[in-house]
Amino acid sequence: MKRPLKLKAVILVLLVVVLPTALAQHLNAQGPATFSGQRAFDAMRHLVAFGPRPPGSESLAESRRWIIHQLLLAGCHVDQDPFVASTPIGPIKMVNIIATIPGASPSVIMLAGHYDTKLFNDIRFVGANDGGSSAAFLLEMARILGRRKNKYTYWLVFFDGEEAIQTWSATDSLYGSRHLVQKLSADGDLSRMQAMILVDMIADKKLDIRRDGNSTPWLSDLLFKAADRLGYSHDFLKNQLTAVEDDHIPFINAGVSALDIIDLDYGPENSFWHSAQDTLDQCSPQSLEIVGRVVTALLQELDNSPRIH
Ligand SMILES: [Zn+2]
């Protein structure tokens, strides 16, 4: 009788002590549930390695497969939203990626950005900041939000076709967001949206985010208040105004409260924007982390805001 008893004791020790410790170590290996600028930067590097990623290209399809894989690893439910866009150079097949993280409430907060890069025939444009940073940011947010219990349901949306195929106009730009607003409206899901938070070009080493006059004022107020509270008033310039056309505009036009967090001051006199200089070495993990911390604080504010329900 002694031996089996000992064996039982060993098994008990294994179950009670060793297994939980191993599990805890495994969870720790994934890192704490706070926004890691370095991890987001690594994702950006991975996306840049696919090369230029214009709509309809094989490299964009490859990066889409990689993004979806990362989202599934983060525990998200992932939908693809394919459509054919009429562009000045003919029809192009585009695909939005939508990751869902269910919360206690069916009301939705959308976090969004674009993952396409602008088509150029004369330069090699890899869009580290413009297209890379937004997608990398969303992947890192998926990792955090997927590991905690959330009050609201989150949709993490990676827009295709944000950039103009030729020259920016009402019909040659924002293909993915214009399509998704129509689809959500037709499906009756647009009314579930309480807020949309868009990020674009947020990895510039020299971060300066201005107040976007096209965004919904109460959301901007919450953003800059959160930035001030965290000590980032040198990066979030609440007194400097700008007005940006970006993927939030179709949502604003449809009556959804929306906010664009964008740094359109990239290099001397914005000269790195839409140029071959939009590369990893102009970006920093610190900038991504600052935006990550501020957005995390903003989400907390939204959890307590009487404006949403
Ligand atoms: Zn752009």
PDB file of C-alpha atoms and ligand atoms in Angstrom:
ATOM      1  CA  MET A   1       0.000   0.000   0.000  1.00  0.00           C
ATOM      2  CA  LYS A   2       2.917   2.332   0.583  1.00  0.00           C
ATOM      3  CA  ARG A   3       4.075   2.604  -2.999  1.00  0.00           C
ATOM      4  CA  PRO A   4       0.733   3.560  -4.568  1.00  0.00           C
ATOM      5  CA  LEU A   5       0.227   6.085  -1.804  1.00  0.00           C
ATOM      6  CA  LYS A   6       3.584   7.684  -2.598  1.00  0.00           C
ATOM      7  CA  LEU A   7       2.746   7.687  -6.280  1.00  0.00           C
ATOM      8  CA  LYS A   8      -0.561   9.366  -5.487  1.00  0.00           C
ATOM      9  CA  ALA A   9       1.292  11.979  -3.458  1.00  0.00           C
ATOM     10  CA  VAL A  10       3.678  12.624  -6.339  1.00  0.00           C
ATOM     11  CA  ILE A  11       0.780  12.999  -8.753  1.00  0.00           C
ATOM     12  CA  LEU A  12      -0.931  15.346  -6.300  1.00  0.00           C
ATOM     13  CA  VAL A  13       2.219  17.487  -6.064  1.00  0.00           C
ATOM     14  CA  LEU A  14       2.415  17.541  -9.846  1.00  0.00           C
ATOM     15  CA  LEU A  15      -1.213  18.638 -10.148  1.00  0.00           C
ATOM     16  CA  VAL A  16      -1.248  21.163  -7.324  1.00  0.00           C
ATOM     17  CA  VAL A  17       2.218  22.691  -7.530  1.00  0.00           C
ATOM     18  CA  VAL A  18       4.019  21.952 -10.775  1.00  0.00           C
ATOM     19  CA  LEU A  19       1.208  22.316 -13.325  1.00  0.00           C
ATOM     20  CA  PRO A  20      -0.124  25.709 -12.119  1.00  0.00           C
ATOM     21  CA  THR A  21       3.456  27.020 -11.930  1.00  0.00           C
ATOM     22  CA  ALA A  22       4.127  25.864 -15.483  1.00  0.00           C
ATOM     23  CA  LEU A  23       0.855  27.439 -16.624  1.00  0.00           C
ATOM     24  CA  ALA A  24       1.712  30.719 -14.909  1.00  0.00           C
ATOM     25  CA  GLN A  25       5.146  30.716 -16.521  1.00  0.00           C
ATOM     26  CA  HIS A  26       3.540  30.057 -19.892  1.00  0.00           C
ATOM     27  CA  LEU A  27       1.172  32.998 -19.429  1.00  0.00           C
ATOM     28  CA  ASN A  28       4.019  35.218 -18.261  1.00  0.00           C
ATOM     29  CA  ALA A  29       5.954  34.291 -21.373  1.00  0.00           C
ATOM     30  CA  GLN A  30       3.193  35.988 -23.354  1.00  0.00           C
ATOM     31  CA  GLY A  31       3.840  39.197 -21.428  1.00  0.00           C
ATOM     32  CA  PRO A  32       1.575  41.287 -19.255  1.00  0.00           C
ATOM     33  CA  ALA A  33      -1.631  42.714 -20.704  1.00  0.00           C
ATOM     34  CA  THR A  34      -0.195  46.179 -21.273  1.00  0.00           C
ATOM     35  CA  PHE A  35       0.613  47.781 -24.604  1.00  0.00           C
ATOM     36  CA  SER A  36       4.165  46.979 -25.720  1.00  0.00           C
ATOM     37  CA  GLY A  37       5.612  49.485 -28.185  1.00  0.00           C
ATOM     38  CA  GLN A  38       8.434  47.069 -28.937  1.00  0.00           C
ATOM     39  CA  ARG A  39       6.053  44.274 -29.788  1.00  0.00           C
ATOM     40  CA  ALA A  40       4.058  46.605 -32.037  1.00  0.00           C
ATOM     41  CA  PHE A  41       7.307  47.745 -33.665  1.00  0.00           C
ATOM     42  CA  ASP A  42       8.260  44.110 -34.324  1.00  0.00           C
ATOM     43  CA  ALA A  43       4.896  43.609 -36.043  1.00  0.00           C
ATOM     44  CA  MET A  44       5.558  46.727 -38.132  1.00  0.00           C
ATOM     45  CA  ARG A  45       8.946  45.329 -39.152  1.00  0.00           C
ATOM     46  CA  HIS A  46       7.239  42.096 -40.181  1.00  0.00           C
ATOM     47  CA  LEU A  47       4.726  43.984 -42.350  1.00  0.00           C
ATOM     48  CA  VAL A  48       7.421  46.135 -43.981  1.00  0.00           C
ATOM     49  CA  ALA A  49       9.289  42.939 -44.891  1.00  0.00           C
ATOM     50  CA  PHE A  50       6.399  42.044 -47.244  1.00  0.00           C
ATOM     51  CA  GLY A  51       7.478  45.059 -49.340  1.00  0.00           C
ATOM     52  CA  PRO A  52       5.122  47.576 -50.974  1.00  0.00           C
ATOM     53  CA  ARG A  53       1.531  46.483 -50.195  1.00  0.00           C
ATOM     54  CA  PRO A  54      -0.884  48.282 -52.545  1.00  0.00           C
ATOM     55  CA  PRO A  55      -4.492  47.069 -52.921  1.00  0.00           C
ATOM     56  CA  GLY A  56      -4.859  43.929 -55.017  1.00  0.00           C
ATOM     57  CA  SER A  57      -1.173  42.975 -54.754  1.00  0.00           C
ATOM     58  CA  GLU A  58       0.150  39.565 -53.770  1.00  0.00           C
ATOM     59  CA  SER A  59       2.229  41.195 -51.003  1.00  0.00           C
ATOM     60  CA  LEU A  60      -0.931  42.670 -49.479  1.00  0.00           C
ATOM     61  CA  ALA A  61      -2.573  39.222 -49.637  1.00  0.00           C
ATOM     62  CA  GLU A  62       0.482  37.774 -47.867  1.00  0.00           C
ATOM     63  CA  SER A  63       0.376  40.425 -45.168  1.00  0.00           C
ATOM     64  CA  ARG A  64      -3.366  39.837 -44.796  1.00  0.00           C
ATOM     65  CA  ARG A  65      -2.774  36.124 -44.168  1.00  0.00           C
ATOM     66  CA  TRP A  66      -0.126  36.989 -41.583  1.00  0.00           C
ATOM     67  CA  ILE A  67      -2.368  39.553 -39.845  1.00  0.00           C
ATOM     68  CA  ILE A  68      -5.246  37.052 -39.663  1.00  0.00           C
ATOM     69  CA  HIS A  69      -2.934  34.420 -38.212  1.00  0.00           C
ATOM     70  CA  GLN A  70      -1.795  36.863 -35.516  1.00  0.00           C
ATOM     71  CA  LEU A  71      -5.399  37.803 -34.703  1.00  0.00           C
ATOM     72  CA  LEU A  72      -6.379  34.153 -34.326  1.00  0.00           C
ATOM     73  CA  LEU A  73      -3.403  33.618 -32.001  1.00  0.00           C
ATOM     74  CA  ALA A  74      -4.698  36.550 -29.923  1.00  0.00           C
ATOM     75  CA  GLY A  75      -8.015  34.706 -29.559  1.00  0.00           C
ATOM     76  CA  CYS A  76     -10.072  36.937 -31.852  1.00  0.00           C
ATOM     77  CA  HIS A  77     -12.879  35.863 -34.129  1.00  0.00           C
ATOM     78  CA  VAL A  78     -11.868  37.021 -37.618  1.00  0.00           C
ATOM     79  CA  ASP A  79     -14.043  37.906 -40.611  1.00  0.00           C
ATOM     80  CA  GLN A  80     -12.903  38.965 -44.040  1.00  0.00           C
ATOM     81  CA  ASP A  81     -14.967  41.559 -45.868  1.00  0.00           C
ATOM     82  CA  PRO A  82     -14.125  41.272 -49.590  1.00  0.00           C
ATOM     83  CA  PHE A  83     -15.452  43.687 -52.202  1.00  0.00           C
ATOM     84  CA  VAL A  84     -14.571  44.952 -55.640  1.00  0.00           C
ATOM     85  CA  ALA A  85     -13.653  48.631 -55.751  1.00  0.00           C
ATOM     86  CA  SER A  86     -14.131  50.755 -58.872  1.00  0.00           C
ATOM     87  CA  THR A  87     -10.895  52.686 -59.212  1.00  0.00           C
ATOM     88  CA  PRO A  88      -9.495  55.000 -61.909  1.00  0.00           C
ATOM     89  CA  ILE A  89      -7.362  52.089 -63.183  1.00  0.00           C
ATOM     90  CA  GLY A  90     -10.246  49.616 -63.193  1.00  0.00           C
ATOM     91  CA  PRO A  91     -11.842  47.232 -60.692  1.00  0.00           C
ATOM     92  CA  ILE A  92      -9.597  46.050 -57.822  1.00  0.00           C
ATOM     93  CA  LYS A  93     -10.474  43.296 -55.363  1.00  0.00           C
ATOM     94  CA  MET A  94     -10.051  44.615 -51.822  1.00  0.00           C
ATOM     95  CA  VAL A  95     -10.538  42.964 -48.436  1.00  0.00           C
ATOM     96  CA  ASN A  96     -11.181  44.554 -45.038  1.00  0.00           C
ATOM     97  CA  ILE A  97     -10.238  42.426 -42.036  1.00  0.00           C
ATOM     98  CA  ILE A  98     -12.554  42.554 -39.017  1.00  0.00           C
ATOM     99  CA  ALA A  99     -11.554  40.974 -35.708  1.00  0.00           C
ATOM    100  CA  THR A 100     -14.242  40.694 -33.050  1.00  0.00           C
ATOM    101  CA  ILE A 101     -13.682  40.519 -29.300  1.00  0.00           C
ATOM    102  CA  PRO A 102     -17.067  40.043 -27.623  1.00  0.00           C
ATOM    103  CA  GLY A 103     -17.745  42.060 -24.471  1.00  0.00           C
ATOM    104  CA  ALA A 104     -20.477  41.991 -21.836  1.00  0.00           C
ATOM    105  CA  SER A 105     -22.481  44.465 -23.941  1.00  0.00           C
ATOM    106  CA  PRO A 106     -23.361  44.056 -27.644  1.00  0.00           C
ATOM    107  CA  SER A 107     -22.575  47.773 -28.083  1.00  0.00           C
ATOM    108  CA  VAL A 108     -19.451  48.195 -30.156  1.00  0.00           C
ATOM    109  CA  ILE A 109     -16.320  50.283 -29.964  1.00  0.00           C
ATOM    110  CA  MET A 110     -14.397  50.088 -33.221  1.00  0.00           C
ATOM    111  CA  LEU A 111     -10.631  50.459 -33.306  1.00  0.00           C
ATOM    112  CA  ALA A 112      -9.446  50.902 -36.863  1.00  0.00           C
ATOM    113  CA  GLY A 113      -6.567  51.629 -39.186  1.00  0.00           C
ATOM    114  CA  HIS A 114      -5.493  50.839 -42.718  1.00  0.00           C
ATOM    115  CA  TYR A 115      -3.107  48.096 -43.815  1.00  0.00           C
ATOM    116  CA  ASP A 116      -2.686  48.941 -47.508  1.00  0.00           C
ATOM    117  CA  THR A 117       0.174  51.138 -48.703  1.00  0.00           C
ATOM    118  CA  LYS A 118      -0.084  53.760 -51.414  1.00  0.00           C
ATOM    119  CA  LEU A 119       0.625  52.586 -54.949  1.00  0.00           C
ATOM    120  CA  PHE A 120       3.712  54.188 -56.482  1.00  0.00           C
ATOM    121  CA  ASN A 121       5.313  53.242 -59.769  1.00  0.00           C
ATOM    122  CA  ASP A 122       8.394  55.440 -59.450  1.00  0.00           C
ATOM    123  CA  ILE A 123       9.544  54.768 -55.877  1.00  0.00           C
ATOM    124  CA  ARG A 124       9.750  51.756 -53.576  1.00  0.00           C
ATOM    125  CA  PHE A 125       7.166  52.723 -50.968  1.00  0.00           C
ATOM    126  CA  VAL A 126       7.040  50.322 -47.991  1.00  0.00           C
ATOM    127  CA  GLY A 127       4.846  52.496 -45.725  1.00  0.00           C
ATOM    128  CA  ALA A 128       6.426  51.665 -42.371  1.00  0.00           C
ATOM    129  CA  ASN A 129       4.503  54.497 -40.744  1.00  0.00           C
ATOM    130  CA  ASP A 130       1.715  54.945 -43.317  1.00  0.00           C
ATOM    131  CA  GLY A 131      -0.061  51.597 -43.375  1.00  0.00           C
ATOM    132  CA  GLY A 132       2.416  49.668 -41.226  1.00  0.00           C
ATOM    133  CA  SER A 133       2.036  51.466 -37.897  1.00  0.00           C
ATOM    134  CA  SER A 134      -1.770  51.365 -37.867  1.00  0.00           C
ATOM    135  CA  ALA A 135      -1.940  47.622 -38.606  1.00  0.00           C
ATOM    136  CA  ALA A 136       0.806  46.860 -36.069  1.00  0.00           C
ATOM    137  CA  PHE A 137      -0.975  48.959 -33.452  1.00  0.00           C
ATOM    138  CA  LEU A 138      -4.226  47.061 -33.954  1.00  0.00           C
ATOM    139  CA  LEU A 139      -2.448  43.712 -33.600  1.00  0.00           C
ATOM    140  CA  GLU A 140      -0.982  44.783 -30.275  1.00  0.00           C
ATOM    141  CA  MET A 141      -4.409  46.046 -29.107  1.00  0.00           C
ATOM    142  CA  ALA A 142      -5.895  42.673 -30.101  1.00  0.00           C
ATOM    143  CA  ARG A 143      -3.359  40.941 -27.882  1.00  0.00           C
ATOM    144  CA  ILE A 144      -4.358  43.105 -24.913  1.00  0.00           C
ATOM    145  CA  LEU A 145      -8.115  43.239 -25.392  1.00  0.00           C
ATOM    146  CA  GLY A 146      -8.280  39.521 -26.193  1.00  0.00           C
ATOM    147  CA  ARG A 147      -6.828  38.694 -22.787  1.00  0.00           C
ATOM    148  CA  ARG A 148      -9.152  40.703 -20.581  1.00  0.00           C
ATOM    149  CA  LYS A 149     -12.859  40.831 -19.853  1.00  0.00           C
ATOM    150  CA  ASN A 150     -14.319  43.833 -21.669  1.00  0.00           C
ATOM    151  CA  LYS A 151     -17.438  45.854 -21.016  1.00  0.00           C
ATOM    152  CA  TYR A 152     -18.019  46.625 -24.694  1.00  0.00           C
ATOM    153  CA  THR A 153     -17.602  44.504 -27.773  1.00  0.00           C
ATOM    154  CA  TYR A 154     -14.582  45.518 -29.833  1.00  0.00           C
ATOM    155  CA  TRP A 155     -14.264  45.415 -33.576  1.00  0.00           C
ATOM    156  CA  LEU A 156     -10.687  45.774 -34.734  1.00  0.00           C
ATOM    157  CA  VAL A 157     -10.859  46.789 -38.363  1.00  0.00           C
ATOM    158  CA  PHE A 158      -7.987  46.754 -40.852  1.00  0.00           C
ATOM    159  CA  PHE A 159      -9.130  48.794 -43.853  1.00  0.00           C
ATOM    160  CA  ASP A 160      -7.980  48.022 -47.361  1.00  0.00           C
ATOM    161  CA  GLY A 161      -7.823  50.811 -49.935  1.00  0.00           C
ATOM    162  CA  GLU A 162      -7.459  53.828 -47.668  1.00  0.00           C
ATOM    163  CA  GLU A 163      -5.054  55.417 -50.114  1.00  0.00           C
ATOM    164  CA  ALA A 164      -5.975  56.950 -53.447  1.00  0.00           C
ATOM    165  CA  ILE A 165      -5.020  54.747 -56.377  1.00  0.00           C
ATOM    166  CA  GLN A 166      -4.177  57.895 -58.357  1.00  0.00           C
ATOM    167  CA  THR A 167      -5.159  61.289 -56.926  1.00  0.00           C
ATOM    168  CA  TRP A 168      -7.111  61.773 -53.693  1.00  0.00           C
ATOM    169  CA  SER A 169     -10.787  62.543 -54.307  1.00  0.00           C
ATOM    170  CA  ALA A 170     -14.188  61.608 -52.896  1.00  0.00           C
ATOM    171  CA  THR A 171     -14.301  58.602 -55.220  1.00  0.00           C
ATOM    172  CA  ASP A 172     -10.589  57.717 -55.264  1.00  0.00           C
ATOM    173  CA  SER A 173      -9.823  57.159 -51.545  1.00  0.00           C
ATOM    174  CA  LEU A 174     -11.218  55.492 -48.423  1.00  0.00           C
ATOM    175  CA  TYR A 175     -12.477  52.464 -50.387  1.00  0.00           C
ATOM    176  CA  GLY A 176     -12.551  50.090 -47.401  1.00  0.00           C
ATOM    177  CA  SER A 177     -14.234  52.429 -44.929  1.00  0.00           C
ATOM    178  CA  ARG A 178     -16.824  53.631 -47.461  1.00  0.00           C
ATOM    179  CA  HIS A 179     -17.655  50.012 -48.245  1.00  0.00           C
ATOM    180  CA  LEU A 180     -17.873  48.936 -44.587  1.00  0.00           C
ATOM    181  CA  VAL A 181     -20.178  51.777 -43.555  1.00  0.00           C
ATOM    182  CA  GLN A 182     -22.581  50.779 -46.336  1.00  0.00           C
ATOM    183  CA  LYS A 183     -22.406  47.113 -45.369  1.00  0.00           C
ATOM    184  CA  LEU A 184     -22.930  47.751 -41.630  1.00  0.00           C
ATOM    185  CA  SER A 185     -25.795  50.069 -42.435  1.00  0.00           C
ATOM    186  CA  ALA A 186     -27.442  47.518 -44.743  1.00  0.00           C
ATOM    187  CA  ASP A 187     -26.978  44.759 -42.137  1.00  0.00           C
ATOM    188  CA  GLY A 188     -28.463  46.934 -39.372  1.00  0.00           C
ATOM    189  CA  ASP A 189     -25.221  46.778 -37.349  1.00  0.00           C
ATOM    190  CA  LEU A 190     -24.139  50.406 -37.673  1.00  0.00           C
ATOM    191  CA  SER A 191     -26.436  51.429 -34.805  1.00  0.00           C
ATOM    192  CA  ARG A 192     -24.482  49.131 -32.460  1.00  0.00           C
ATOM    193  CA  MET A 193     -21.442  51.378 -32.855  1.00  0.00           C
ATOM    194  CA  GLN A 194     -20.847  53.769 -29.952  1.00  0.00           C
ATOM    195  CA  ALA A 195     -17.493  55.127 -31.083  1.00  0.00           C
ATOM    196  CA  MET A 196     -14.827  54.662 -33.711  1.00  0.00           C
ATOM    197  CA  ILE A 197     -11.189  55.280 -32.879  1.00  0.00           C
ATOM    198  CA  LEU A 198      -8.932  55.450 -35.906  1.00  0.00           C
ATOM    199  CA  VAL A 199      -5.134  55.503 -35.883  1.00  0.00           C
ATOM    200  CA  ASP A 200      -2.886  56.430 -38.799  1.00  0.00           C
ATOM    201  CA  MET A 201       0.833  57.267 -38.965  1.00  0.00           C
ATOM    202  CA  ILE A 202       1.493  56.944 -35.247  1.00  0.00           C
ATOM    203  CA  ALA A 203       5.089  55.644 -35.202  1.00  0.00           C
ATOM    204  CA  ASP A 204       7.052  58.780 -36.230  1.00  0.00           C
ATOM    205  CA  LYS A 205      10.152  59.064 -34.008  1.00  0.00           C
ATOM    206  CA  LYS A 206       9.139  62.673 -33.425  1.00  0.00           C
ATOM    207  CA  LEU A 207       5.542  62.225 -32.400  1.00  0.00           C
ATOM    208  CA  ASP A 208       3.180  65.192 -32.681  1.00  0.00           C
ATOM    209  CA  ILE A 209      -0.513  64.504 -32.794  1.00  0.00           C
ATOM    210  CA  ARG A 210      -2.745  67.489 -33.386  1.00  0.00           C
ATOM    211  CA  ARG A 211      -6.422  67.934 -32.706  1.00  0.00           C
ATOM    212  CA  ASP A 212      -8.360  66.901 -35.809  1.00  0.00           C
ATOM    213  CA  GLY A 213     -11.226  69.290 -36.515  1.00  0.00           C
ATOM    214  CA  ASN A 214     -13.127  66.608 -38.447  1.00  0.00           C
ATOM    215  CA  SER A 215     -13.292  64.292 -35.420  1.00  0.00           C
ATOM    216  CA  THR A 216     -16.164  64.253 -32.935  1.00  0.00           C
ATOM    217  CA  PRO A 217     -15.336  66.900 -30.290  1.00  0.00           C
ATOM    218  CA  TRP A 218     -16.255  64.899 -27.157  1.00  0.00           C
ATOM    219  CA  LEU A 219     -13.987  62.047 -28.278  1.00  0.00           C
ATOM    220  CA  SER A 220     -11.131  64.471 -28.980  1.00  0.00           C
ATOM    221  CA  ASP A 221     -11.648  66.018 -25.544  1.00  0.00           C
ATOM    222  CA  LEU A 222     -11.354  62.601 -23.885  1.00  0.00           C
ATOM    223  CA  LEU A 223      -8.233  61.782 -25.919  1.00  0.00           C
ATOM    224  CA  PHE A 224      -6.294  64.921 -25.054  1.00  0.00           C
ATOM    225  CA  LYS A 225      -7.418  64.787 -21.428  1.00  0.00           C
ATOM    226  CA  ALA A 226      -6.065  61.240 -21.194  1.00  0.00           C
ATOM    227  CA  ALA A 227      -2.787  62.300 -22.853  1.00  0.00           C
ATOM    228  CA  ASP A 228      -2.399  65.238 -20.438  1.00  0.00           C
ATOM    229  CA  ARG A 229      -3.112  63.021 -17.451  1.00  0.00           C
ATOM    230  CA  LEU A 230      -0.406  60.546 -18.538  1.00  0.00           C
ATOM    231  CA  GLY A 231       2.131  63.351 -19.083  1.00  0.00           C
ATOM    232  CA  TYR A 232       2.197  63.240 -22.905  1.00  0.00           C
ATOM    233  CA  SER A 233       1.162  66.823 -23.653  1.00  0.00           C
ATOM    234  CA  HIS A 234       4.353  67.289 -25.719  1.00  0.00           C
ATOM    235  CA  ASP A 235       3.263  64.472 -28.036  1.00  0.00           C
ATOM    236  CA  PHE A 236      -0.473  65.274 -28.068  1.00  0.00           C
ATOM    237  CA  LEU A 237      -0.762  68.967 -28.958  1.00  0.00           C
ATOM    238  CA  LYS A 238      -4.281  69.865 -27.924  1.00  0.00           C
ATOM    239  CA  ASN A 239      -3.970  73.512 -28.937  1.00  0.00           C
ATOM    240  CA  GLN A 240      -2.822  72.830 -32.498  1.00  0.00           C
ATOM    241  CA  LEU A 241      -5.674  72.219 -34.900  1.00  0.00           C
ATOM    242  CA  THR A 242      -5.709  70.311 -38.162  1.00  0.00           C
ATOM    243  CA  ALA A 243      -8.448  68.831 -40.356  1.00  0.00           C
ATOM    244  CA  VAL A 244      -7.762  65.430 -41.838  1.00  0.00           C
ATOM    245  CA  GLU A 245      -9.658  63.308 -44.331  1.00  0.00           C
ATOM    246  CA  ASP A 246      -9.204  59.712 -43.326  1.00  0.00           C
ATOM    247  CA  ASP A 247     -11.176  56.505 -42.782  1.00  0.00           C
ATOM    248  CA  HIS A 248     -13.216  58.142 -39.994  1.00  0.00           C
ATOM    249  CA  ILE A 249     -15.014  60.465 -42.440  1.00  0.00           C
ATOM    250  CA  PRO A 250     -17.510  57.917 -43.849  1.00  0.00           C
ATOM    251  CA  PHE A 251     -18.450  57.018 -40.254  1.00  0.00           C
ATOM    252  CA  ILE A 252     -18.808  60.677 -39.225  1.00  0.00           C
ATOM    253  CA  ASN A 253     -21.019  61.227 -42.279  1.00  0.00           C
ATOM    254  CA  ALA A 254     -23.151  58.262 -41.187  1.00  0.00           C
ATOM    255  CA  GLY A 255     -23.646  59.788 -37.723  1.00  0.00           C
ATOM    256  CA  VAL A 256     -21.126  57.678 -35.779  1.00  0.00           C
ATOM    257  CA  SER A 257     -18.915  59.427 -33.204  1.00  0.00           C
ATOM    258  CA  ALA A 258     -15.403  59.027 -34.556  1.00  0.00           C
ATOM    259  CA  LEU A 259     -11.863  60.141 -33.784  1.00  0.00           C
ATOM    260  CA  ASP A 260      -8.725  60.174 -35.935  1.00  0.00           C
ATOM    261  CA  ILE A 261      -5.403  59.934 -34.112  1.00  0.00           C
ATOM    262  CA  ILE A 262      -2.874  60.924 -36.752  1.00  0.00           C
ATOM    263  CA  ASP A 263       0.572  62.526 -36.918  1.00  0.00           C
ATOM    264  CA  LEU A 264       0.707  64.221 -40.299  1.00  0.00           C
ATOM    265  CA  ASP A 265       4.014  65.920 -39.565  1.00  0.00           C
ATOM    266  CA  TYR A 266       6.485  63.275 -40.693  1.00  0.00           C
ATOM    267  CA  GLY A 267      10.031  64.427 -41.385  1.00  0.00           C
ATOM    268  CA  PRO A 268      11.012  68.036 -42.222  1.00  0.00           C
ATOM    269  CA  GLU A 269       7.841  69.744 -43.489  1.00  0.00           C
ATOM    270  CA  ASN A 270       6.149  66.341 -43.734  1.00  0.00           C
ATOM    271  CA  SER A 271       8.614  65.333 -46.481  1.00  0.00           C
ATOM    272  CA  PHE A 272       8.756  61.650 -45.442  1.00  0.00           C
ATOM    273  CA  TRP A 273       4.998  61.274 -46.016  1.00  0.00           C
ATOM    274  CA  HIS A 274       4.276  59.280 -49.201  1.00  0.00           C
ATOM    275  CA  SER A 275       8.007  59.097 -49.912  1.00  0.00           C
ATOM    276  CA  ALA A 276      10.718  56.442 -50.080  1.00  0.00           C
ATOM    277  CA  GLN A 277      11.820  57.769 -46.660  1.00  0.00           C
ATOM    278  CA  ASP A 278       8.804  56.204 -44.932  1.00  0.00           C
ATOM    279  CA  THR A 279      10.982  53.439 -43.494  1.00  0.00           C
ATOM    280  CA  LEU A 280      11.474  51.710 -40.151  1.00  0.00           C
ATOM    281  CA  ASP A 281      14.439  53.876 -39.147  1.00  0.00           C
ATOM    282  CA  GLN A 282      12.184  56.961 -39.082  1.00  0.00           C
ATOM    283  CA  CYS A 283       9.879  55.236 -36.587  1.00  0.00           C
ATOM    284  CA  SER A 284      10.219  54.233 -32.951  1.00  0.00           C
ATOM    285  CA  PRO A 285       8.734  51.744 -30.492  1.00  0.00           C
ATOM    286  CA  GLN A 286       8.414  54.618 -27.986  1.00  0.00           C
ATOM    287  CA  SER A 287       5.944  56.527 -30.173  1.00  0.00           C
ATOM    288  CA  LEU A 288       3.819  53.422 -30.652  1.00  0.00           C
ATOM    289  CA  GLU A 289       3.877  52.827 -26.917  1.00  0.00           C
ATOM    290  CA  ILE A 290       2.824  56.388 -26.087  1.00  0.00           C
ATOM    291  CA  VAL A 291      -0.174  56.125 -28.423  1.00  0.00           C
ATOM    292  CA  GLY A 292      -0.928  52.662 -27.028  1.00  0.00           C
ATOM    293  CA  ARG A 293      -0.976  53.964 -23.457  1.00  0.00           C
ATOM    294  CA  VAL A 294      -3.137  56.946 -24.336  1.00  0.00           C
ATOM    295  CA  VAL A 295      -5.642  54.848 -26.301  1.00  0.00           C
ATOM    296  CA  THR A 296      -5.789  52.309 -23.458  1.00  0.00           C
ATOM    297  CA  ALA A 297      -6.607  55.177 -21.075  1.00  0.00           C
ATOM    298  CA  LEU A 298      -9.186  56.496 -23.543  1.00  0.00           C
ATOM    299  CA  LEU A 299     -10.880  53.082 -23.643  1.00  0.00           C
ATOM    300  CA  GLN A 300     -11.085  53.195 -19.857  1.00  0.00           C
ATOM    301  CA  GLU A 301     -12.721  56.623 -20.088  1.00  0.00           C
ATOM    302  CA  LEU A 302     -15.228  55.216 -22.582  1.00  0.00           C
ATOM    303  CA  ASP A 303     -16.065  52.390 -20.177  1.00  0.00           C
ATOM    304  CA  ASN A 304     -17.137  55.070 -17.682  1.00  0.00           C
ATOM    305  CA  SER A 305     -18.622  57.555 -20.123  1.00  0.00           C
ATOM    306  CA  PRO A 306     -22.341  58.315 -19.842  1.00  0.00           C
ATOM    307  CA  ARG A 307     -22.306  59.122 -23.564  1.00  0.00           C
ATOM    308  CA  ILE A 308     -22.221  55.464 -24.515  1.00  0.00           C
ATOM    309  CA  HIS A 309     -24.368  52.635 -23.337  1.00  0.00           C
TER     310      HIS A 309
HETATM  311 ZN    ZN B   1      -0.999  57.621 -46.789  1.00  0.00          ZN
END
